[in-house]
Amino acid sequence: MDATRGSRDGTTHDWAADTDAAHVAHIRRRAAEFAPGGPLHLVLEVLAYAADEASDRGGGRCVVGLRPDGSLCVRDDGRGTDTRVAEDGRRVRKPVMATKDLRFFDFPGAEMLPDGRPRRGVSVVAALSEWLVHTNRRLDGAWTRRYEYGVPVTGLEPVEADGTTGTLVRFVPDRSLVPGPVPEAADLSRLVGAWPHLEVRVDDRRTSDSP
């Protein structure tokens, strides 16, 4: 679908800019408010988007990875983050990582995550991570982008298509702002039962040398 950069998707995010620096800084100043459950809460913020799509499609699958380097990753089999073509021909991906989710961020009573905390959006995850890599696969192409402390440090970099669609979000929580242990597989498995349309598998490689 074609769209100008300034168009507004009123149900989720404002497409007018890649980054809302004030929004990112606000999250980092109030980390305890936006990630009260530590790293587990951040994983649930990402999973909530996969759960949304699974509900719309009548089902979906997702893998949560726990990695030896302390990173966490969430990979789903959805359609991929919406990507459009701007007037100048550039690919523009919905700015989910560095701008507010208009449905939830300013309305903490709008939806609760399975940990009983308000859903605020995946920008919370990016802002409270040392780094985050968002890889997006759609039928019309695949791209990846890296963020550091909520700010993009690369453009949309093409990656080779592999015949699949979906989203992969890999991140390392900023421990100075988000203390607490990496979520345990048992805790994740228990909480994701709140999303009956989403099948979640936990892939724990923390004792392995595999990436």
GROMACS .gro file of N, CA, C and O in nm, residues 5 14 29-30 34 38 59 97 158 179 194 201:
model
   48
    5ARG      N    1   0.469   0.996   0.387
    5ARG     CA    2   0.530   0.984   0.518
    5ARG      C    3   0.446   1.052   0.626
    5ARG      O    4   0.446   1.013   0.741
   14ASP      N    5   0.180   0.709   1.482
   14ASP     CA    6   0.188   0.822   1.392
   14ASP      C    7   0.307   0.800   1.299
   14ASP      O    8   0.421   0.789   1.345
   29ARG      N    9   1.341   0.804   3.184
   29ARG     CA   10   1.337   0.873   3.313
   29ARG      C   11   1.245   0.803   3.412
   29ARG      O   12   1.263   0.817   3.534
   30ARG      N   13   1.147   0.728   3.362
   30ARG     CA   14   1.047   0.667   3.450
   30ARG      C   15   1.040   0.516   3.428
   30ARG      O   16   0.936   0.457   3.419
   34PHE      N   17   0.729   0.211   3.378
   34PHE     CA   18   0.695   0.149   3.250
   34PHE      C   19   0.741   0.004   3.238
   34PHE      O   20   0.692  -0.068   3.150
   38GLY      N   21   1.033  -0.578   3.538
   38GLY     CA   22   1.166  -0.608   3.488
   38GLY      C   23   1.164  -0.669   3.349
   38GLY      O   24   1.072  -0.646   3.269
   59GLY      N   25  -0.513  -1.759   1.497
   59GLY     CA   26  -0.407  -1.842   1.551
   59GLY      C   27  -0.271  -1.797   1.503
   59GLY      O   28  -0.257  -1.737   1.396
   97MET      N   29   0.895   0.118   1.717
   97MET     CA   30   0.997   0.106   1.821
   97MET      C   31   1.030   0.238   1.890
   97MET      O   32   1.074   0.237   2.004
  158PRO      N   33   1.822  -0.406   0.402
  158PRO     CA   34   1.762  -0.526   0.343
  158PRO      C   35   1.830  -0.653   0.394
  158PRO      O   36   1.951  -0.656   0.415
  179PRO      N   37   1.627  -0.365   3.641
  179PRO     CA   38   1.689  -0.474   3.717
  179PRO      C   39   1.599  -0.597   3.719
  179PRO      O   40   1.483  -0.592   3.678
  194ALA      N   41  -0.274  -1.663   2.887
  194ALA     CA   42  -0.378  -1.560   2.877
  194ALA      C   43  -0.411  -1.526   2.733
  194ALA      O   44  -0.512  -1.461   2.706
  201ARG      N   45   0.644  -2.104   2.234
  201ARG     CA   46   0.746  -2.200   2.275
  201ARG      C   47   0.865  -2.122   2.329
  201ARG      O   48   0.905  -2.020   2.272
   0.00000   0.00000   0.00000
